[in-house]
Amino acid sequence: MATGITESDVWAAADALLLEGARPTIERVRQKIGRGSPNTVSPHLETWFRSLGARIKDPRAFAAPPEIPDPIAQAAAHFWEAALTAARAEQTQAYQQRWEELAREGERFAAQAEQLQQREAQLADRERDLQEGLKVATAQLASTEERLRAAEAQLRERDKALAGARDNLADAQSAIQTLAAEADQARDKHADALAALDSRHAAHERRWLNELDGERGAVKRLQARLDELQAASQQQAEQLRQALAAAQEQQRAAEQAVLAQRAQSLMDARQWQAESAVAQEALLAARRSEADQLQRLAAAQRRADDLFAQLKSKDAQFSDLASRLMAMQETPKAPKDTAP
Protein backbone atom coordinates (compact mmCIF):
# COMPACT_ATOMS: atom_id res chain seq x y z
CA MET A 1 0.00 0.00 0.00
CA ALA A 2 1.46 3.38 -1.09
CA THR A 3 2.26 5.92 1.59
CA GLY A 4 0.65 9.40 1.56
CA ILE A 5 2.29 12.61 0.33
CA THR A 6 3.87 14.72 3.04
CA GLU A 7 4.43 18.43 3.12
CA SER A 8 8.16 17.90 2.74
CA ASP A 9 7.54 16.01 -0.52
CA VAL A 10 5.48 18.88 -1.90
CA TRP A 11 8.05 21.48 -0.76
CA ALA A 12 10.96 19.51 -2.30
CA ALA A 13 9.09 19.17 -5.63
CA ALA A 14 8.21 22.91 -5.64
CA ASP A 15 11.86 23.85 -4.90
CA ALA A 16 13.03 21.63 -7.75
CA LEU A 17 10.54 23.20 -10.16
CA LEU A 18 11.61 26.69 -9.08
CA LEU A 19 15.30 25.87 -9.67
CA GLU A 20 14.37 24.55 -13.10
CA GLY A 21 12.78 27.92 -13.91
CA ALA A 22 9.17 26.65 -13.88
CA ARG A 23 6.36 28.04 -11.78
CA PRO A 24 5.20 25.44 -9.22
CA THR A 25 1.56 24.43 -9.80
CA ILE A 26 -0.57 21.58 -8.38
CA GLU A 27 -0.34 19.56 -11.58
CA ARG A 28 3.42 20.11 -11.97
CA VAL A 29 4.06 19.12 -8.35
CA ARG A 30 1.97 15.93 -8.80
CA GLN A 31 3.94 15.11 -11.97
CA LYS A 32 7.23 15.83 -10.19
CA ILE A 33 6.34 13.54 -7.24
CA GLY A 34 4.66 10.95 -9.41
CA ARG A 35 1.61 10.49 -7.24
CA GLY A 36 -0.89 12.29 -4.98
CA SER A 37 -4.26 13.89 -5.44
CA PRO A 38 -4.87 17.61 -6.05
CA ASN A 39 -6.73 17.90 -2.74
CA THR A 40 -3.65 16.60 -0.93
CA VAL A 41 -1.09 18.70 -2.84
CA SER A 42 -3.02 22.03 -2.80
CA PRO A 43 -2.77 22.89 0.98
CA HIS A 44 0.93 21.95 1.14
CA LEU A 45 1.67 24.07 -1.96
CA GLU A 46 -0.17 27.06 -0.46
CA THR A 47 1.93 26.70 2.72
CA TRP A 48 5.06 26.61 0.52
CA PHE A 49 4.07 29.86 -1.24
CA ARG A 50 3.36 31.58 2.12
CA SER A 51 6.75 30.59 3.57
CA LEU A 52 8.77 31.26 0.38
CA GLY A 53 9.44 34.94 1.15
CA ALA A 54 10.74 34.22 4.67
CA ARG A 55 12.92 31.38 3.37
CA ILE A 56 14.51 33.64 0.73
CA LYS A 57 15.30 36.32 3.33
CA ASP A 58 16.73 33.79 5.81
CA PRO A 59 19.63 31.83 4.27
CA ARG A 60 19.62 29.49 7.28
CA ALA A 61 16.20 28.28 6.25
CA PHE A 62 17.91 26.38 3.41
CA ALA A 63 20.03 23.92 5.33
CA ALA A 64 22.45 21.50 3.67
CA PRO A 65 21.21 17.92 3.23
CA PRO A 66 21.95 15.79 6.27
CA GLU A 67 23.74 13.21 4.16
CA ILE A 68 26.42 15.81 3.10
CA PRO A 69 28.95 16.51 5.90
CA ASP A 70 29.41 20.12 6.92
CA PRO A 71 33.19 20.20 6.06
CA ILE A 72 32.41 19.02 2.54
CA ALA A 73 29.62 21.59 2.15
CA GLN A 74 31.89 24.33 3.49
CA ALA A 75 34.71 23.27 1.16
CA ALA A 76 32.33 23.23 -1.77
CA ALA A 77 31.06 26.67 -0.85
CA HIS A 78 34.67 27.89 -0.46
CA PHE A 79 35.65 26.47 -3.83
CA TRP A 80 32.55 27.96 -5.41
CA GLU A 81 33.26 31.41 -3.93
CA ALA A 82 36.91 31.18 -5.08
CA ALA A 83 35.86 30.17 -8.59
CA LEU A 84 33.23 32.92 -8.66
CA THR A 85 35.81 35.50 -7.43
CA ALA A 86 38.35 34.36 -10.05
CA ALA A 87 35.72 34.51 -12.78
CA ARG A 88 34.65 37.98 -11.70
CA ALA A 89 38.30 39.13 -11.56
CA GLU A 90 38.96 37.71 -15.01
CA GLN A 91 35.79 39.32 -16.31
CA THR A 92 36.74 42.62 -14.67
CA GLN A 93 40.20 42.45 -16.28
CA ALA A 94 38.60 41.72 -19.66
CA TYR A 95 36.26 44.69 -19.09
CA GLN A 96 39.26 46.90 -18.25
CA GLN A 97 41.25 45.76 -21.29
CA ARG A 98 38.27 46.33 -23.55
CA TRP A 99 37.66 49.78 -22.09
CA GLU A 100 41.34 50.64 -22.63
CA GLU A 101 41.13 49.42 -26.23
CA LEU A 102 37.99 51.48 -26.76
CA ALA A 103 39.69 54.51 -25.17
CA ARG A 104 42.74 54.13 -27.45
CA GLU A 105 40.49 53.71 -30.46
CA GLY A 106 38.53 56.81 -29.43
CA GLU A 107 41.80 58.78 -29.08
CA ARG A 108 42.89 57.55 -32.51
CA PHE A 109 39.56 58.59 -34.01
CA ALA A 110 39.84 61.98 -32.30
CA ALA A 111 43.36 62.46 -33.73
CA GLN A 112 42.11 61.48 -37.18
CA ALA A 113 39.19 63.88 -36.83
CA GLU A 114 41.60 66.65 -35.84
CA GLN A 115 43.81 65.85 -38.82
CA LEU A 116 40.76 65.97 -41.07
CA GLN A 117 39.79 69.34 -39.63
CA GLN A 118 43.32 70.63 -40.24
CA ARG A 119 43.24 69.26 -43.78
CA GLU A 120 39.87 70.88 -44.40
CA ALA A 121 41.23 74.19 -43.07
CA GLN A 122 44.24 73.88 -45.39
CA LEU A 123 41.95 73.13 -48.32
CA ALA A 124 39.79 76.12 -47.39
CA ASP A 125 42.92 78.31 -47.34
CA ARG A 126 43.98 76.87 -50.68
CA GLU A 127 40.53 77.58 -52.09
CA ARG A 128 40.71 81.17 -50.86
CA ASP A 129 44.17 81.53 -52.43
CA LEU A 130 42.85 80.16 -55.71
CA GLN A 131 39.93 82.58 -55.59
CA GLU A 132 42.34 85.46 -54.98
CA GLY A 133 44.48 84.19 -57.86
CA LEU A 134 41.37 84.06 -60.03
CA LYS A 135 40.56 87.65 -59.12
CA VAL A 136 44.13 88.71 -59.98
CA ALA A 137 44.03 86.73 -63.26
CA THR A 138 40.65 88.29 -64.10
CA ALA A 139 42.03 91.76 -63.41
CA GLN A 140 45.10 90.99 -65.53
CA LEU A 141 42.89 89.70 -68.32
CA ALA A 142 40.76 92.84 -68.18
CA SER A 143 43.92 94.99 -68.26
CA THR A 144 45.25 92.97 -71.19
CA GLU A 145 41.99 93.40 -73.08
CA GLU A 146 42.12 97.14 -72.35
CA ARG A 147 45.68 97.30 -73.70
CA LEU A 148 44.56 95.27 -76.69
CA ARG A 149 41.75 97.71 -77.40
CA ALA A 150 44.24 100.60 -77.07
CA ALA A 151 46.65 98.87 -79.46
CA GLU A 152 43.84 98.27 -81.93
CA ALA A 153 42.90 101.95 -81.68
CA GLN A 154 46.54 102.90 -82.33
CA LEU A 155 46.58 100.54 -85.32
CA ARG A 156 43.45 102.20 -86.67
CA GLU A 157 45.09 105.64 -86.23
CA ARG A 158 48.21 104.38 -88.03
CA ASP A 159 46.05 102.97 -90.80
CA LYS A 160 44.43 106.38 -91.16
CA ALA A 161 47.87 108.03 -91.22
CA LEU A 162 49.04 105.54 -93.85
CA ALA A 163 45.93 106.22 -95.90
CA GLY A 164 46.66 109.96 -95.63
CA ALA A 165 50.28 109.36 -96.66
CA ARG A 166 49.10 107.31 -99.63
CA ASP A 167 46.76 110.16 -100.58
CA ASN A 168 49.61 112.68 -100.26
CA LEU A 169 51.81 110.42 -102.40
CA ALA A 170 49.07 110.19 -105.01
CA ASP A 171 48.69 113.99 -104.94
CA ALA A 172 52.46 114.43 -105.35
CA GLN A 173 52.50 111.97 -108.24
CA SER A 174 49.56 113.82 -109.79
CA ALA A 175 51.40 117.13 -109.36
CA ILE A 176 54.50 115.64 -110.98
CA GLN A 177 52.41 114.42 -113.87
CA THR A 178 50.80 117.86 -114.14
CA LEU A 179 54.22 119.55 -114.16
CA ALA A 180 55.44 117.10 -116.77
CA ALA A 181 52.38 117.83 -118.89
CA GLU A 182 52.96 121.56 -118.47
CA ALA A 183 56.61 121.08 -119.46
CA ASP A 184 55.53 119.17 -122.56
CA GLN A 185 53.07 121.90 -123.36
CA ALA A 186 55.82 124.49 -122.86
CA ARG A 187 58.12 122.55 -125.15
CA ASP A 188 55.36 122.36 -127.72
CA LYS A 189 54.77 126.10 -127.41
CA HIS A 190 58.47 126.78 -127.74
CA ALA A 191 58.65 124.52 -130.75
CA ASP A 192 55.74 126.35 -132.28
CA ALA A 193 57.39 129.65 -131.46
CA LEU A 194 60.63 128.46 -133.02
CA ALA A 195 58.80 127.34 -136.12
CA ALA A 196 57.10 130.72 -136.34
CA LEU A 197 60.39 132.51 -135.90
CA ASP A 198 61.98 130.40 -138.64
CA SER A 199 59.24 131.48 -141.02
CA ARG A 200 59.74 135.10 -140.19
CA HIS A 201 62.12 137.49 -141.57
CA ALA A 202 65.78 136.48 -141.55
CA ALA A 203 66.51 139.96 -140.37
CA HIS A 204 65.04 139.09 -137.13
CA GLU A 205 67.36 136.08 -136.74
CA ARG A 206 69.57 137.68 -134.10
CA ARG A 207 66.59 138.78 -132.15
CA TRP A 208 65.10 135.33 -132.55
CA LEU A 209 68.34 133.78 -131.48
CA ASN A 210 68.43 136.06 -128.49
CA GLU A 211 64.84 135.24 -127.72
CA LEU A 212 65.65 131.61 -128.32
CA ASP A 213 68.48 131.82 -125.88
CA GLY A 214 66.11 133.43 -123.43
CA GLU A 215 63.55 130.75 -124.03
CA ARG A 216 66.20 128.05 -123.67
CA GLY A 217 67.28 129.57 -120.41
CA ALA A 218 63.67 129.57 -119.28
CA VAL A 219 63.33 125.99 -120.43
CA LYS A 220 66.47 125.08 -118.54
CA ARG A 221 65.18 126.82 -115.47
CA LEU A 222 61.85 125.11 -115.92
CA GLN A 223 63.62 121.77 -116.44
CA ALA A 224 65.75 122.39 -113.35
CA ARG A 225 62.58 123.25 -111.42
CA LEU A 226 60.95 120.13 -112.80
CA ASP A 227 63.99 118.03 -111.75
CA GLU A 228 63.88 119.57 -108.31
CA LEU A 229 60.17 118.80 -108.03
CA GLN A 230 60.73 115.24 -109.25
CA ALA A 231 63.61 114.75 -106.75
CA ALA A 232 61.52 116.18 -103.91
CA SER A 233 58.59 114.01 -104.96
CA GLN A 234 60.79 110.92 -105.08
CA GLN A 235 62.31 111.78 -101.69
CA GLN A 236 58.83 112.32 -100.23
CA ALA A 237 57.63 109.08 -101.81
CA GLU A 238 60.67 107.24 -100.34
CA GLN A 239 59.94 108.75 -96.93
CA LEU A 240 56.30 107.71 -97.22
CA ARG A 241 57.32 104.19 -98.24
CA GLN A 242 59.70 104.00 -95.26
CA ALA A 243 56.98 105.32 -92.95
CA LEU A 244 54.53 102.79 -94.40
CA ALA A 245 57.05 99.95 -93.91
CA ALA A 246 57.74 101.07 -90.32
CA ALA A 247 54.03 101.33 -89.60
CA GLN A 248 53.44 97.88 -91.07
CA GLU A 249 56.32 96.48 -88.96
CA GLN A 250 54.87 98.12 -85.84
CA GLN A 251 51.46 96.73 -86.72
CA ARG A 252 52.88 93.20 -87.04
CA ALA A 253 54.77 93.60 -83.74
CA ALA A 254 51.62 94.86 -82.03
CA GLU A 255 49.57 91.98 -83.48
CA GLN A 256 52.19 89.44 -82.28
CA ALA A 257 52.23 91.05 -78.81
CA VAL A 258 48.42 90.90 -78.66
CA LEU A 259 48.41 87.25 -79.77
CA ALA A 260 51.12 86.40 -77.19
CA GLN A 261 49.18 88.20 -74.45
CA ARG A 262 45.98 86.36 -75.40
CA ALA A 263 47.80 83.01 -75.38
CA GLN A 264 49.33 83.76 -71.97
CA SER A 265 45.92 84.80 -70.61
CA LEU A 266 44.35 81.58 -71.93
CA MET A 267 47.16 79.51 -70.38
CA ASP A 268 46.73 81.28 -67.02
CA ALA A 269 42.95 80.75 -67.11
CA ARG A 270 43.35 77.06 -68.00
CA GLN A 271 45.96 76.58 -65.25
CA TRP A 272 43.68 78.21 -62.71
CA GLN A 273 40.75 76.04 -63.84
CA ALA A 274 42.92 72.90 -63.46
CA GLU A 275 44.13 73.94 -60.00
CA SER A 276 40.58 74.80 -58.94
CA ALA A 277 39.32 71.40 -60.16
CA VAL A 278 42.14 69.62 -58.24
CA ALA A 279 41.38 71.62 -55.09
CA GLN A 280 37.63 70.86 -55.36
CA GLU A 281 38.35 67.16 -55.85
CA ALA A 282 40.71 67.13 -52.83
CA LEU A 283 38.11 68.93 -50.73
CA LEU A 284 35.40 66.45 -51.72
CA ALA A 285 37.75 63.51 -50.99
CA ALA A 286 38.58 64.98 -47.55
CA ARG A 287 34.89 65.46 -46.78
CA ARG A 288 34.09 61.90 -47.87
CA SER A 289 36.99 60.59 -45.72
CA GLU A 290 35.74 62.63 -42.77
CA ALA A 291 32.20 61.24 -43.19
CA ASP A 292 33.63 57.71 -43.39
CA GLN A 293 35.69 58.29 -40.22
CA LEU A 294 32.61 59.61 -38.41
CA GLN A 295 30.62 56.55 -39.49
CA ARG A 296 33.39 54.27 -38.28
CA LEU A 297 33.53 56.15 -34.98
CA ALA A 298 29.76 55.79 -34.57
CA ALA A 299 29.98 52.08 -35.43
CA ALA A 300 32.78 51.63 -32.87
CA GLN A 301 30.69 53.41 -30.25
CA ARG A 302 27.73 51.16 -31.03
CA ARG A 303 29.98 48.08 -30.76
CA ALA A 304 31.27 49.34 -27.41
CA ASP A 305 27.70 49.83 -26.17
CA ASP A 306 26.77 46.35 -27.39
CA LEU A 307 29.79 44.81 -25.67
CA PHE A 308 29.00 46.67 -22.45
CA ALA A 309 25.40 45.43 -22.61
CA GLN A 310 26.64 41.88 -23.26
CA LEU A 311 29.05 42.13 -20.33
CA LYS A 312 26.27 43.33 -18.05
CA SER A 313 24.06 40.48 -19.27
CA LYS A 314 26.84 37.94 -18.63
CA ASP A 315 27.40 39.39 -15.16
CA ALA A 316 23.69 39.02 -14.42
CA GLN A 317 23.81 35.47 -15.77
CA PHE A 318 26.81 34.68 -13.51
CA SER A 319 24.98 36.08 -10.50
CA ASP A 320 21.83 34.13 -11.32
CA LEU A 321 23.85 30.93 -11.85
CA ALA A 322 25.61 31.47 -8.52
CA SER A 323 22.27 31.89 -6.77
CA ARG A 324 20.93 28.72 -8.35
CA LEU A 325 24.02 26.71 -7.44
CA MET A 326 23.79 27.94 -3.84
CA ALA A 327 20.12 27.06 -3.78
CA MET A 328 20.86 23.59 -5.17
CA GLN A 329 23.21 22.96 -2.23
CA GLU A 330 20.46 23.77 0.23
CA THR A 331 17.20 21.99 0.95
CA PRO A 332 14.08 23.44 2.55
CA LYS A 333 13.53 22.79 6.24
CA ALA A 334 10.26 20.82 6.14
CA PRO A 335 7.97 20.97 9.20
CA LYS A 336 7.64 17.76 11.10
CA ASP A 337 3.97 17.02 10.43
CA THR A 338 2.41 13.70 9.70
CA ALA A 339 0.32 13.09 6.69
CA PRO A 340 -3.48 13.05 7.28
Short mmCIF file of N, CA and C in Angstrom, two decimals, residues 110-211:
data_model
loop_
_atom_site.label_atom_id
_atom_site.label_comp_id
_atom_site.label_asym_id
_atom_site.label_seq_id
_atom_site.Cartn_x
_atom_site.Cartn_y
_atom_site.Cartn_z
N ALA A 110 39.80 60.53 -32.56
CA ALA A 110 39.84 61.98 -32.30
C ALA A 110 41.01 62.62 -33.03
N ALA A 111 42.19 61.92 -33.02
CA ALA A 111 43.36 62.46 -33.73
C ALA A 111 43.08 62.52 -35.23
N GLN A 112 42.45 61.46 -35.76
CA GLN A 112 42.11 61.48 -37.18
C GLN A 112 41.13 62.59 -37.50
N ALA A 113 40.15 62.79 -36.61
CA ALA A 113 39.19 63.88 -36.83
C ALA A 113 39.88 65.23 -36.82
N GLU A 114 40.84 65.39 -35.88
CA GLU A 114 41.60 66.65 -35.84
C GLU A 114 42.43 66.84 -37.10
N GLN A 115 43.06 65.75 -37.57
CA GLN A 115 43.81 65.85 -38.82
C GLN A 115 42.90 66.21 -39.99
N LEU A 116 41.71 65.64 -40.01
CA LEU A 116 40.76 65.97 -41.07
C LEU A 116 40.35 67.43 -41.00
N GLN A 117 40.14 67.92 -39.78
CA GLN A 117 39.79 69.34 -39.63
C GLN A 117 40.93 70.23 -40.12
N GLN A 118 42.18 69.85 -39.75
CA GLN A 118 43.32 70.63 -40.24
C GLN A 118 43.41 70.58 -41.76
N ARG A 119 43.19 69.39 -42.32
CA ARG A 119 43.24 69.26 -43.78
C ARG A 119 42.15 70.10 -44.44
N GLU A 120 40.97 70.08 -43.85
CA GLU A 120 39.87 70.88 -44.40
C GLU A 120 40.21 72.37 -44.32
N ALA A 121 40.85 72.79 -43.19
CA ALA A 121 41.23 74.19 -43.07
C ALA A 121 42.27 74.54 -44.13
N GLN A 122 43.24 73.62 -44.36
CA GLN A 122 44.24 73.88 -45.39
C GLN A 122 43.60 73.98 -46.77
N LEU A 123 42.65 73.08 -47.04
CA LEU A 123 41.95 73.13 -48.32
C LEU A 123 41.15 74.42 -48.46
N ALA A 124 40.54 74.86 -47.35
CA ALA A 124 39.79 76.12 -47.39
C ALA A 124 40.74 77.29 -47.70
N ASP A 125 41.94 77.27 -47.04
CA ASP A 125 42.92 78.31 -47.34
C ASP A 125 43.36 78.26 -48.80
N ARG A 126 43.59 77.04 -49.29
CA ARG A 126 43.98 76.87 -50.68
C ARG A 126 42.89 77.39 -51.61
N GLU A 127 41.65 77.11 -51.26
CA GLU A 127 40.53 77.58 -52.09
C GLU A 127 40.47 79.11 -52.09
N ARG A 128 40.69 79.71 -50.90
CA ARG A 128 40.71 81.17 -50.86
C ARG A 128 41.86 81.73 -51.70
N ASP A 129 43.04 81.07 -51.61
CA ASP A 129 44.17 81.53 -52.43
C ASP A 129 43.86 81.43 -53.92
N LEU A 130 43.21 80.32 -54.30
CA LEU A 130 42.85 80.16 -55.71
C LEU A 130 41.84 81.23 -56.14
N GLN A 131 40.89 81.53 -55.26
CA GLN A 131 39.93 82.58 -55.59
C GLN A 131 40.62 83.93 -55.75
N GLU A 132 41.59 84.22 -54.83
CA GLU A 132 42.34 85.46 -54.98
C GLU A 132 43.14 85.45 -56.28
N GLY A 133 43.76 84.30 -56.59
CA GLY A 133 44.48 84.19 -57.86
C GLY A 133 43.57 84.39 -59.05
N LEU A 134 42.34 83.87 -58.95
CA LEU A 134 41.37 84.06 -60.03
C LEU A 134 41.03 85.54 -60.19
N LYS A 135 40.86 86.22 -59.04
CA LYS A 135 40.56 87.65 -59.12
C LYS A 135 41.71 88.40 -59.79
N VAL A 136 42.97 88.05 -59.39
CA VAL A 136 44.13 88.71 -59.98
C VAL A 136 44.21 88.41 -61.48
N ALA A 137 43.99 87.11 -61.84
CA ALA A 137 44.03 86.73 -63.26
C ALA A 137 42.94 87.45 -64.04
N THR A 138 41.74 87.58 -63.43
CA THR A 138 40.65 88.29 -64.10
C THR A 138 41.00 89.75 -64.32
N ALA A 139 41.62 90.36 -63.27
CA ALA A 139 42.03 91.76 -63.41
C ALA A 139 43.11 91.91 -64.49
N GLN A 140 44.06 90.95 -64.51
CA GLN A 140 45.10 90.99 -65.53
C GLN A 140 44.51 90.82 -66.92
N LEU A 141 43.53 89.91 -67.04
CA LEU A 141 42.89 89.70 -68.32
C LEU A 141 42.15 90.95 -68.78
N ALA A 142 41.46 91.61 -67.83
CA ALA A 142 40.76 92.84 -68.18
C ALA A 142 41.75 93.92 -68.61
N SER A 143 42.90 94.01 -67.88
CA SER A 143 43.92 94.99 -68.26
C SER A 143 44.50 94.68 -69.63
N THR A 144 44.72 93.37 -69.88
CA THR A 144 45.25 92.97 -71.19
C THR A 144 44.26 93.31 -72.30
N GLU A 145 42.99 93.05 -72.07
CA GLU A 145 41.99 93.40 -73.08
C GLU A 145 41.94 94.91 -73.30
N GLU A 146 42.10 95.68 -72.20
CA GLU A 146 42.12 97.14 -72.35
C GLU A 146 43.31 97.58 -73.19
N ARG A 147 44.50 96.98 -72.89
CA ARG A 147 45.68 97.30 -73.70
C ARG A 147 45.49 96.87 -75.14
N LEU A 148 44.83 95.74 -75.33
CA LEU A 148 44.56 95.27 -76.69
C LEU A 148 43.67 96.25 -77.44
N ARG A 149 42.63 96.73 -76.75
CA ARG A 149 41.75 97.71 -77.40
C ARG A 149 42.53 99.00 -77.73
N ALA A 150 43.44 99.41 -76.80
CA ALA A 150 44.24 100.60 -77.07
C ALA A 150 45.16 100.38 -78.27
N ALA A 151 45.78 99.17 -78.33
CA ALA A 151 46.65 98.87 -79.46
C ALA A 151 45.87 98.85 -80.77
N GLU A 152 44.67 98.28 -80.73
CA GLU A 152 43.84 98.27 -81.93
C GLU A 152 43.47 99.69 -82.35
N ALA A 153 43.20 100.56 -81.34
CA ALA A 153 42.90 101.95 -81.68
C ALA A 153 44.12 102.62 -82.31
N GLN A 154 45.32 102.35 -81.74
CA GLN A 154 46.54 102.90 -82.33
C GLN A 154 46.75 102.38 -83.75
N LEU A 155 46.46 101.09 -83.96
CA LEU A 155 46.58 100.54 -85.32
C LEU A 155 45.62 101.24 -86.30
N ARG A 156 44.40 101.49 -85.78
CA ARG A 156 43.45 102.20 -86.67
C ARG A 156 43.94 103.61 -86.99
N GLU A 157 44.54 104.31 -85.98
CA GLU A 157 45.09 105.64 -86.23
C GLU A 157 46.24 105.57 -87.23
N ARG A 158 47.10 104.53 -87.08
CA ARG A 158 48.21 104.38 -88.03
C ARG A 158 47.70 104.07 -89.42
N ASP A 159 46.64 103.25 -89.49
CA ASP A 159 46.05 102.97 -90.80
C ASP A 159 45.54 104.25 -91.45
N LYS A 160 44.90 105.10 -90.62
CA LYS A 160 44.43 106.38 -91.16
C LYS A 160 45.60 107.23 -91.64
N ALA A 161 46.69 107.25 -90.82
CA ALA A 161 47.87 108.03 -91.22
C ALA A 161 48.46 107.49 -92.52
N LEU A 162 48.52 106.14 -92.61
CA LEU A 162 49.04 105.54 -93.85
C LEU A 162 48.15 105.88 -95.03
N ALA A 163 46.84 105.86 -94.81
CA ALA A 163 45.93 106.22 -95.90
C ALA A 163 46.16 107.67 -96.34
N GLY A 164 46.37 108.57 -95.28
CA GLY A 164 46.66 109.96 -95.63
C GLY A 164 47.96 110.10 -96.40
N ALA A 165 48.99 109.31 -95.96
CA ALA A 165 50.28 109.36 -96.66
C ALA A 165 50.13 108.86 -98.09
N ARG A 166 49.34 107.80 -98.26
CA ARG A 166 49.10 107.31 -99.63
C ARG A 166 48.41 108.39 -100.47
N ASP A 167 47.44 109.09 -99.85
CA ASP A 167 46.76 110.16 -100.58
C ASP A 167 47.73 111.27 -100.95
N ASN A 168 48.61 111.65 -99.98
CA ASN A 168 49.61 112.68 -100.26
C ASN A 168 50.55 112.24 -101.38
N LEU A 169 50.95 110.94 -101.34
CA LEU A 169 51.81 110.42 -102.40
C LEU A 169 51.11 110.48 -103.75
N ALA A 170 49.83 110.13 -103.75
CA ALA A 170 49.07 110.19 -105.01
C ALA A 170 48.98 111.63 -105.50
N ASP A 171 48.77 112.58 -104.54
CA ASP A 171 48.69 113.99 -104.94
C ASP A 171 50.03 114.46 -105.51
N ALA A 172 51.13 114.03 -104.85
CA ALA A 172 52.46 114.43 -105.35
C ALA A 172 52.70 113.87 -106.75
N GLN A 173 52.33 112.58 -106.90
CA GLN A 173 52.50 111.97 -108.24
C GLN A 173 51.64 112.69 -109.27
N SER A 174 50.42 113.07 -108.87
CA SER A 174 49.56 113.82 -109.79
C SER A 174 50.16 115.18 -110.13
N ALA A 175 50.76 115.83 -109.09
CA ALA A 175 51.40 117.13 -109.36
C ALA A 175 52.59 116.97 -110.30
N ILE A 176 53.37 115.89 -110.10
CA ILE A 176 54.50 115.64 -110.98
C ILE A 176 54.02 115.43 -112.42
N GLN A 177 52.96 114.64 -112.54
CA GLN A 177 52.41 114.42 -113.87
C GLN A 177 51.91 115.72 -114.50
N THR A 178 51.29 116.57 -113.63
CA THR A 178 50.80 117.86 -114.14
C THR A 178 51.96 118.74 -114.62
N LEU A 179 53.05 118.78 -113.78
CA LEU A 179 54.22 119.55 -114.16
C LEU A 179 54.85 118.99 -115.44
N ALA A 180 54.88 117.68 -115.55
CA ALA A 180 55.44 117.10 -116.77
C ALA A 180 54.59 117.47 -117.99
N ALA A 181 53.26 117.44 -117.78
CA ALA A 181 52.38 117.83 -118.89
C ALA A 181 52.58 119.30 -119.25
N GLU A 182 52.71 120.15 -118.20
CA GLU A 182 52.96 121.56 -118.47
C GLU A 182 54.28 121.75 -119.18
N ALA A 183 55.31 120.98 -118.78
CA ALA A 183 56.61 121.08 -119.46
C ALA A 183 56.49 120.67 -120.92
N ASP A 184 55.74 119.59 -121.16
CA ASP A 184 55.53 119.17 -122.56
C ASP A 184 54.81 120.25 -123.34
N GLN A 185 53.80 120.82 -122.69
CA GLN A 185 53.07 121.90 -123.36
C GLN A 185 54.00 123.08 -123.65
N ALA A 186 54.86 123.39 -122.65
CA ALA A 186 55.82 124.49 -122.86
C ALA A 186 56.78 124.18 -124.00
N ARG A 187 57.23 122.93 -124.05
CA ARG A 187 58.12 122.55 -125.15
C ARG A 187 57.41 122.70 -126.49
N ASP A 188 56.14 122.23 -126.48
CA ASP A 188 55.36 122.36 -127.72
C ASP A 188 55.21 123.82 -128.11
N LYS A 189 54.92 124.65 -127.10
CA LYS A 189 54.77 126.10 -127.41
C LYS A 189 56.08 126.68 -127.94
N HIS A 190 57.18 126.28 -127.27
CA HIS A 190 58.47 126.78 -127.74
C HIS A 190 58.79 126.27 -129.13
N ALA A 191 58.41 125.04 -129.39
CA ALA A 191 58.65 124.52 -130.75
C ALA A 191 57.83 125.29 -131.77
N ASP A 192 56.59 125.56 -131.37
CA ASP A 192 55.74 126.35 -132.28
C ASP A 192 56.33 127.75 -132.48
N ALA A 193 56.80 128.30 -131.35
CA ALA A 193 57.39 129.65 -131.46
C ALA A 193 58.63 129.62 -132.34
N LEU A 194 59.45 128.58 -132.19
CA LEU A 194 60.63 128.46 -133.02
C LEU A 194 60.27 128.29 -134.49
N ALA A 195 59.24 127.50 -134.72
CA ALA A 195 58.80 127.34 -136.12
C ALA A 195 58.32 128.66 -136.70
N ALA A 196 57.60 129.41 -135.88
CA ALA A 196 57.10 130.72 -136.34
C ALA A 196 58.25 131.68 -136.58
N LEU A 197 59.24 131.64 -135.74
CA LEU A 197 60.39 132.51 -135.90
C LEU A 197 61.20 132.13 -137.15
N ASP A 198 61.26 130.82 -137.42
CA ASP A 198 61.98 130.40 -138.64
C ASP A 198 61.30 130.92 -139.91
N SER A 199 59.99 131.02 -139.85
CA SER A 199 59.24 131.48 -141.02
C SER A 199 59.27 133.00 -141.17
N ARG A 200 59.70 133.63 -140.12
CA ARG A 200 59.74 135.10 -140.19
C ARG A 200 61.01 135.59 -140.95
N HIS A 201 61.06 136.81 -140.80
CA HIS A 201 62.12 137.49 -141.57
C HIS A 201 63.47 137.10 -141.02
N ALA A 202 64.43 136.86 -141.95
CA ALA A 202 65.78 136.48 -141.55
C ALA A 202 66.46 137.60 -140.80
N ALA A 203 65.89 138.84 -141.06
CA ALA A 203 66.51 139.96 -140.37
C ALA A 203 66.32 139.89 -138.86
N HIS A 204 65.29 139.19 -138.58
CA HIS A 204 65.04 139.09 -137.13
C HIS A 204 65.74 137.88 -136.51
N GLU A 205 66.72 137.31 -137.22
CA GLU A 205 67.36 136.08 -136.74
C GLU A 205 68.08 136.29 -135.41
N ARG A 206 68.84 137.45 -135.34
CA ARG A 206 69.57 137.68 -134.10
C ARG A 206 68.63 137.81 -132.92
N ARG A 207 67.55 138.61 -133.24
CA ARG A 207 66.59 138.78 -132.15
C ARG A 207 65.94 137.44 -131.78
N TRP A 208 65.69 136.65 -132.82
CA TRP A 208 65.10 135.33 -132.55
C TRP A 208 66.03 134.46 -131.76
N LEU A 209 67.35 134.59 -132.20
CA LEU A 209 68.34 133.78 -131.48
C LEU A 209 68.41 134.23 -130.02
N ASN A 210 68.39 135.57 -129.87
CA ASN A 210 68.43 136.06 -128.49
C ASN A 210 67.18 135.57 -127.69
N GLU A 211 66.06 135.70 -128.39
CA GLU A 211 64.84 135.24 -127.72
C GLU A 211 64.90 133.72 -127.46
#
